[in-house]
Coordinates of N, CA, C and O and ligand atoms in Angstrom, one line a residue:
M8 N 5.2 -211.6 61.6 CA 7.1 -211.3 60.8 C 7.6 -209.5 61.5 O 6.5 -208.5 61.8
D9 N 8.3 -209.7 62.6 CA 9.3 -208.5 63.4 C 9.1 -207.2 63.1 O 8.4 -206.0 63.6
N10 N 9.8 -207.0 61.5 CA 10.0 -205.6 61.2 C 9.5 -205.4 60.2 O 9.5 -205.1 59.7
C11 N 8.3 -206.1 59.9 CA 7.1 -205.9 58.4 C 6.3 -204.7 58.7 O 5.4 -204.6 60.4
I12 N 6.1 -204.3 58.4 CA 4.6 -203.0 58.2 C 3.5 -203.4 57.9 O 2.4 -202.5 59.4
F13 N 3.6 -203.5 57.4 CA 1.7 -204.4 57.0 C 1.3 -204.9 58.7 O 0.5 -205.2 59.1
C14 N 2.3 -206.3 59.3 CA 1.8 -207.2 60.7 C 1.7 -205.6 61.7 O 1.2 -206.3 62.6
K15 N 2.9 -204.6 62.1 CA 1.9 -204.0 62.9 C 0.8 -203.2 62.8 O 0.7 -202.4 63.9
I16 N 1.1 -202.2 61.5 CA -0.9 -201.9 61.4 C -1.6 -202.9 61.8 O -3.2 -203.0 62.0
I17 N -1.6 -204.5 61.7 CA -2.8 -206.1 61.9 C -2.7 -205.3 63.4 O -3.5 -205.5 64.1
K18 N -1.4 -205.1 64.2 CA -1.2 -205.4 66.0 C -1.2 -204.3 66.7 O -1.1 -203.9 67.4
R19 N -1.9 -203.2 65.6 CA -1.9 -201.4 66.0 C -0.6 -201.4 66.5 O -1.2 -200.3 67.3
E20 N 0.5 -200.9 66.1 CA 0.9 -201.0 66.6 C 2.1 -199.0 65.9 O 2.4 -198.7 66.5
I21 N 1.3 -198.8 64.8 CA 1.3 -198.1 63.4 C 0.4 -197.2 63.6 O -1.3 -198.7 63.4
P22 N -0.6 -196.5 63.3 CA -1.9 -195.9 62.9 C -2.1 -196.7 61.7 O -0.9 -196.5 60.2
A23 N -3.6 -196.2 61.1 CA -4.0 -197.1 59.1 C -6.1 -196.5 60.0 O -6.0 -196.8 61.1
K24 N -6.0 -196.2 58.5 CA -7.0 -196.3 58.2 C -7.7 -197.6 58.0 O -8.0 -197.3 57.1
I25 N -8.1 -198.3 59.4 CA -8.3 -199.6 58.7 C -9.9 -199.3 58.1 O -11.0 -198.5 59.1
V26 N -10.6 -200.0 57.3 CA -12.2 -199.8 56.9 C -12.7 -201.3 56.6 O -13.6 -201.1 56.6
Y27 N -11.8 -202.3 57.0 CA -13.0 -203.2 56.7 C -12.3 -204.6 57.5 O -11.5 -203.9 57.7
E28 N -12.4 -205.2 58.8 CA -12.1 -206.1 59.2 C -12.5 -207.4 59.5 O -13.3 -207.5 59.7
N29 N -12.2 -208.9 59.9 CA -12.5 -209.7 59.7 C -11.2 -211.2 61.0 O -10.4 -210.0 61.2
G30 N -11.2 -212.1 61.4 CA -10.4 -212.6 62.0 C -9.2 -213.2 61.1 O -8.3 -212.7 61.8
N31 N -9.7 -212.8 59.9 CA -7.9 -213.4 58.9 C -7.8 -213.0 58.7 O -6.9 -212.4 57.2
F32 N -8.5 -211.7 57.7 CA -8.4 -210.4 57.1 C -8.5 -209.4 57.3 O -9.3 -208.8 58.4
I33 N -7.7 -208.2 56.8 CA -7.8 -206.6 57.2 C -7.5 -205.7 56.0 O -6.8 -206.1 55.3
A34 N -8.4 -205.0 56.1 CA -8.3 -203.8 55.0 C -8.3 -202.4 55.3 O -9.2 -202.0 56.2
F35 N -7.4 -201.7 54.9 CA -7.3 -200.3 55.1 C -7.2 -199.1 54.3 O -6.2 -199.8 53.0
E36 N -6.5 -197.8 53.8 CA -6.5 -197.2 52.8 C -4.7 -197.2 52.8 O -4.1 -197.2 53.9
D37 N -4.2 -197.2 51.5 CA -3.3 -197.4 51.2 C -2.9 -195.6 51.9 O -2.9 -194.4 50.9
I38 N -1.3 -195.6 52.3 CA -1.1 -194.5 52.8 C -0.5 -193.6 51.4 O -0.4 -192.2 51.7
E39 N 0.1 -193.9 50.1 CA 0.0 -192.8 48.9 C -1.2 -193.1 48.3 O -0.7 -193.9 46.8
G40 N -2.0 -193.2 48.1 CA -3.0 -193.6 47.0 C -3.3 -192.7 45.7 O -2.3 -191.9 45.5
V41 N -3.8 -193.8 44.7 CA -2.8 -193.5 43.2 C -4.1 -192.8 42.9 O -4.7 -192.7 42.1
A42 N -5.9 -193.5 43.9 CA -7.2 -192.5 43.0 C -7.6 -192.3 44.2 O -7.7 -192.4 44.9
P43 N -9.0 -192.0 43.9 CA -10.1 -191.3 45.1 C -10.2 -192.9 46.1 O -9.7 -192.6 48.0
I44 N -10.2 -194.1 45.9 CA -10.0 -194.8 46.5 C -9.1 -196.2 45.9 O -9.0 -196.1 45.2
H45 N -7.8 -196.6 47.0 CA -7.3 -197.1 46.5 C -6.7 -198.0 48.4 O -6.2 -197.1 49.6
L46 N -7.5 -199.0 48.7 CA -7.7 -200.4 49.9 C -6.4 -201.0 49.4 O -5.9 -201.8 48.6
L47 N -5.6 -201.4 50.6 CA -5.1 -202.7 50.1 C -5.6 -203.8 51.6 O -6.3 -203.6 52.4
C48 N -6.1 -204.8 50.8 CA -6.6 -205.7 51.4 C -5.4 -207.4 51.7 O -4.7 -208.0 51.0
I49 N -5.2 -207.5 52.9 CA -4.7 -208.4 53.5 C -4.6 -209.2 54.5 O -5.3 -209.2 55.0
P50 N -3.8 -210.5 54.5 CA -4.4 -211.6 55.1 C -3.3 -210.8 56.6 O -2.7 -210.2 56.5
K51 N -4.2 -211.4 57.9 CA -3.6 -211.0 58.7 C -2.4 -212.2 59.1 O -1.1 -211.6 60.1
K52 N -1.8 -213.3 58.4 CA -0.5 -214.4 58.6 C 0.4 -213.1 57.6 O -0.3 -213.2 56.0
H53 N 1.6 -213.3 57.8 CA 2.5 -213.4 57.4 C 2.8 -213.6 56.1 O 3.2 -214.8 56.3
I54 N 2.6 -213.3 55.1 CA 3.2 -214.0 53.7 C 3.6 -213.6 52.3 O 2.9 -212.2 52.6
E55 N 5.0 -213.1 52.5 CA 5.8 -212.7 51.5 C 4.8 -212.2 50.0 O 4.3 -210.8 49.5
N56 N 4.1 -212.7 49.4 CA 3.1 -212.6 48.1 C 2.3 -213.6 47.1 O 2.4 -214.6 48.1
F57 N 2.2 -214.0 46.6 CA 0.5 -214.1 45.9 C 1.0 -215.9 45.5 O 0.8 -217.1 46.1
L58 N 2.4 -215.9 45.0 CA 3.4 -217.5 45.4 C 3.5 -218.5 46.2 O 3.1 -218.9 45.9
E59 N 3.9 -217.2 47.5 CA 3.7 -218.1 48.9 C 2.3 -218.6 48.7 O 1.9 -219.0 50.3
Y60 N 1.3 -218.1 48.9 CA -0.2 -218.2 49.5 C -0.8 -219.4 49.1 O -1.0 -219.7 47.5
P61 N -1.2 -220.1 50.3 CA -1.6 -221.7 49.5 C -3.1 -220.9 48.8 O -4.0 -220.4 49.2
S62 N -3.4 -221.9 47.8 CA -4.3 -221.6 46.9 C -5.8 -222.0 47.4 O -6.7 -221.5 47.5
S63 N -6.0 -222.8 48.6 CA -6.8 -223.2 49.9 C -7.4 -221.8 50.3 O -8.1 -221.4 50.0
D64 N -6.3 -221.3 50.5 CA -6.9 -220.0 51.6 C -7.4 -218.6 50.4 O -7.4 -217.5 51.1
M65 N -6.9 -219.1 49.7 CA -7.3 -218.0 48.5 C -9.1 -217.7 47.9 O -9.7 -216.4 48.0
V66 N -9.5 -218.1 48.7 CA -11.2 -218.8 48.7 C -11.4 -217.6 50.0 O -12.1 -216.2 49.6
D67 N -10.8 -217.2 50.8 CA -11.2 -216.9 51.8 C -10.9 -215.6 51.6 O -11.4 -214.5 51.7
M68 N -9.3 -215.3 50.8 CA -9.0 -213.6 50.9 C -10.0 -213.0 49.4 O -10.5 -212.3 49.6
S69 N -9.8 -213.8 48.2 CA -11.4 -213.7 47.7 C -12.8 -213.1 48.3 O -13.2 -211.7 48.3
N70 N -13.4 -213.1 49.1 CA -14.2 -213.2 49.6 C -14.6 -212.2 50.5 O -15.6 -211.2 50.4
F71 N -12.8 -212.1 51.1 CA -12.8 -210.4 51.4 C -12.8 -209.3 51.5 O -13.5 -208.5 51.5
I72 N -11.6 -209.7 49.6 CA -11.8 -208.8 49.3 C -12.9 -208.3 48.5 O -13.4 -206.9 48.2
K73 N -14.2 -209.1 47.7 CA -15.6 -208.9 47.7 C -16.4 -208.2 48.5 O -17.1 -207.3 47.7
E74 N -16.0 -208.5 49.9 CA -17.3 -207.4 50.9 C -16.4 -206.4 50.9 O -16.8 -205.6 51.4
T75 N -14.9 -206.4 51.1 CA -14.8 -205.0 51.2 C -15.0 -203.8 50.0 O -15.4 -203.3 50.3
A76 N -15.3 -205.0 49.1 CA -15.6 -203.9 47.9 C -16.7 -203.0 47.9 O -17.0 -202.0 47.4
K77 N -17.7 -204.2 48.4 CA -18.8 -204.2 48.4 C -19.2 -203.1 49.6 O -20.3 -202.3 49.6
E78 N -18.9 -203.2 50.9 CA -18.6 -202.3 52.2 C -18.4 -201.2 51.5 O -19.1 -200.0 52.3
I79 N -17.3 -200.8 50.7 CA -17.1 -199.6 50.1 C -17.7 -199.1 48.6 O -17.7 -197.8 48.6
G80 N -18.5 -200.0 48.5 CA -19.5 -199.4 47.2 C -18.6 -199.3 45.7 O -18.7 -199.0 44.4
L81 N -17.3 -200.0 46.3 CA -16.2 -200.3 44.8 C -16.9 -200.8 43.8 O -16.5 -201.2 42.8
D82 N -18.0 -202.7 44.3 CA -19.0 -203.0 42.6 C -19.7 -201.9 42.8 O -20.0 -202.8 41.5
N83 N -19.9 -201.4 42.7 CA -20.9 -200.3 41.2 C -20.9 -200.0 40.6 O -21.0 -200.6 39.5
K84 N -19.3 -199.4 40.1 CA -19.0 -199.2 39.0 C -17.6 -199.5 39.1 O -17.2 -199.8 37.7
G85 N -17.2 -200.5 40.0 CA -16.7 -201.3 39.3 C -14.5 -200.9 40.1 O -14.2 -199.7 40.7
F86 N -13.5 -201.5 39.9 CA -12.2 -201.2 40.3 C -11.1 -201.7 39.8 O -11.5 -203.0 39.0
R87 N -9.8 -201.6 40.6 CA -8.7 -202.8 39.6 C -8.2 -203.4 41.0 O -8.0 -202.6 41.6
M88 N -8.4 -204.4 40.9 CA -7.7 -205.0 41.6 C -6.0 -205.7 41.1 O -5.5 -206.0 40.2
V89 N -5.3 -205.7 41.9 CA -3.4 -205.6 41.6 C -3.2 -206.3 42.7 O -2.7 -205.7 43.8
S90 N -1.7 -207.0 42.5 CA -1.3 -207.8 43.8 C 0.3 -207.8 43.2 O 0.4 -208.5 41.8
N91 N 1.1 -206.9 43.2 CA 2.7 -206.8 42.7 C 3.7 -207.6 43.5 O 3.2 -208.0 44.6
I92 N 4.7 -208.7 42.3 CA 4.5 -209.9 42.7 C 6.8 -209.5 42.7 O 6.8 -210.1 41.5
K93 N 7.3 -209.4 43.5 CA 8.7 -209.7 44.1 C 9.3 -208.5 43.1 O 8.4 -207.7 42.5
E94 N 9.9 -208.4 42.3 CA 10.9 -207.4 41.8 C 10.8 -206.0 40.8 O 10.0 -205.5 41.0
D95 N 10.5 -207.3 40.5 CA 10.4 -206.8 38.9 C 8.7 -205.8 38.3 O 8.1 -204.8 37.8
S96 N 7.9 -205.8 39.8 CA 6.8 -204.9 39.9 C 6.7 -204.2 40.5 O 6.2 -203.3 40.4
G97 N 7.9 -204.2 41.2 CA 8.1 -203.5 41.8 C 7.4 -203.2 43.9 O 7.0 -202.5 44.4
Q98 N 6.6 -204.7 43.3 CA 6.8 -205.2 45.0 C 7.3 -204.3 45.9 O 9.1 -204.3 46.0
S99 N 7.5 -203.7 47.3 CA 7.6 -203.2 48.2 C 7.7 -203.3 49.3 O 8.3 -203.2 50.3
V100 N 6.1 -203.2 49.7 CA 6.5 -204.4 51.3 C 6.1 -206.0 51.1 O 5.0 -206.3 50.0
F101 N 6.9 -206.8 52.0 CA 6.8 -208.1 51.7 C 6.4 -208.9 52.3 O 6.3 -209.7 53.0
H102 N 4.7 -208.6 52.1 CA 3.7 -209.4 53.4 C 2.4 -209.1 52.2 O 1.9 -207.9 51.8
L103 N 2.0 -210.1 51.4 CA 0.6 -210.2 50.2 C -0.3 -208.8 51.2 O -0.8 -208.8 51.6
H104 N -0.3 -208.5 49.8 CA -2.1 -207.2 49.6 C -1.9 -207.1 48.3 O -1.5 -207.7 47.3
F105 N -3.3 -207.1 48.2 CA -4.1 -207.0 46.4 C -4.5 -205.5 46.4 O -4.9 -205.0 47.9
H106 N -3.9 -205.0 46.9 CA -4.7 -203.1 46.2 C -6.4 -202.8 45.8 O -6.1 -203.6 44.1
L107 N -6.8 -202.5 46.0 CA -8.2 -202.0 45.3 C -8.3 -200.7 44.6 O -7.8 -199.8 46.0
I108 N -8.4 -200.5 43.5 CA -8.0 -199.1 43.3 C -9.5 -198.5 42.6 O -9.6 -199.7 41.7
G109 N -10.4 -197.7 42.7 CA -10.8 -197.6 42.0 C -11.7 -195.2 42.5 O -10.9 -195.0 42.7
G110 N -13.1 -195.6 42.5 CA -13.2 -194.3 42.7 C -13.6 -193.1 41.3 O -14.2 -191.6 41.3
A111 N -12.4 -193.6 40.6 CA -12.4 -192.7 39.2 C -12.1 -194.2 38.2 O -12.1 -194.5 38.4
K112 N -12.7 -193.5 37.1 CA -12.3 -193.7 35.8 C -11.3 -194.4 35.5 O -10.5 -193.0 35.6
L113 N -10.3 -195.4 35.7 CA -8.9 -195.6 35.8 C -8.2 -195.7 34.3 O -9.2 -196.1 33.3
K114 N -7.1 -195.4 34.0 CA -6.3 -195.4 32.9 C -5.3 -196.5 32.6 O -5.8 -197.3 34.0
W115 N -5.3 -197.3 31.6 CA -4.7 -198.5 31.4 C -3.7 -198.2 30.2 O -4.1 -197.5 29.5
D116 N -2.0 -198.3 31.0 CA -1.3 -198.1 29.5 C -0.3 -199.8 29.5 O 0.1 -199.8 30.7
K117 N 0.6 -199.0 28.4 CA 1.9 -199.7 28.4 C 2.6 -199.6 29.7 O 2.5 -198.5 29.7
L118 N 3.4 -200.3 30.6 CA 3.5 -199.6 31.9 C 4.7 -199.9 31.8 O 5.8 -199.7 32.7
V119 N 6.0 -200.4 30.5 CA 6.8 -200.2 30.3 C 7.6 -199.5 29.0 O 6.5 -199.7 28.1
Ligands
AMP24 P1 3.3 -202.1 47.2 O1 4.6 -201.5 46.2 O2 2.3 -203.2 45.8 O3 4.5 -203.4 47.7 O4 2.6 -201.6 47.7 C1 3.2 -200.7 49.2 C2 1.8 -200.1 49.1 O5 2.0 -199.4 50.3 C3 2.2 -199.0 48.5 O6 1.4 -198.5 47.8 C4 2.1 -197.7 49.5 O7 1.8 -196.4 49.8 C5 2.0 -198.8 50.7 N1 1.9 -198.5 52.4 C6 3.4 -198.5 52.1 N2 3.4 -198.0 54.0 C7 1.7 -197.8 54.6 C8 1.4 -197.4 55.2 N3 1.8 -197.2 56.5 N4 -0.2 -197.4 55.9 C9 -0.1 -197.7 54.7 N5 -0.2 -197.8 53.2 C10 1.3 -198.4 52.9
ZN25 ZN1 3.9 -208.8 57.4

């Protein structure tokens, strides 16, 4: 999509710290990381959010996320995987992405 910031990252029109990539997916560092490691895993195809994403494609997305986690070493001590969906979640970029957050003991508390 023309004015999608993540599509621009995929097309190398704006810079990003890309950590892992294959034909269909790309993983890069979140520009405002909330933990020592904060990556975003996205499909190269523009899809607004998880609800719009075909479940059959989740098999490959899921494998890519696991490979990225292993590549970065997040698989050893663990990490959090989050995908924000629509307004109540605070989704701010409307191109499907999974946050991979780790590299430290994470807090978990009431969010509202
Ligand atoms: P969400 O709020 O779940 O839609 O997450 C969007 C994430 O994209 C936020 O954590 C932002 O910090 C991140 N973000 C926005 N623009 C960029 C960018 N140019 N490069 C890397 N991460 C970005
Ligand atoms: Zn996009």
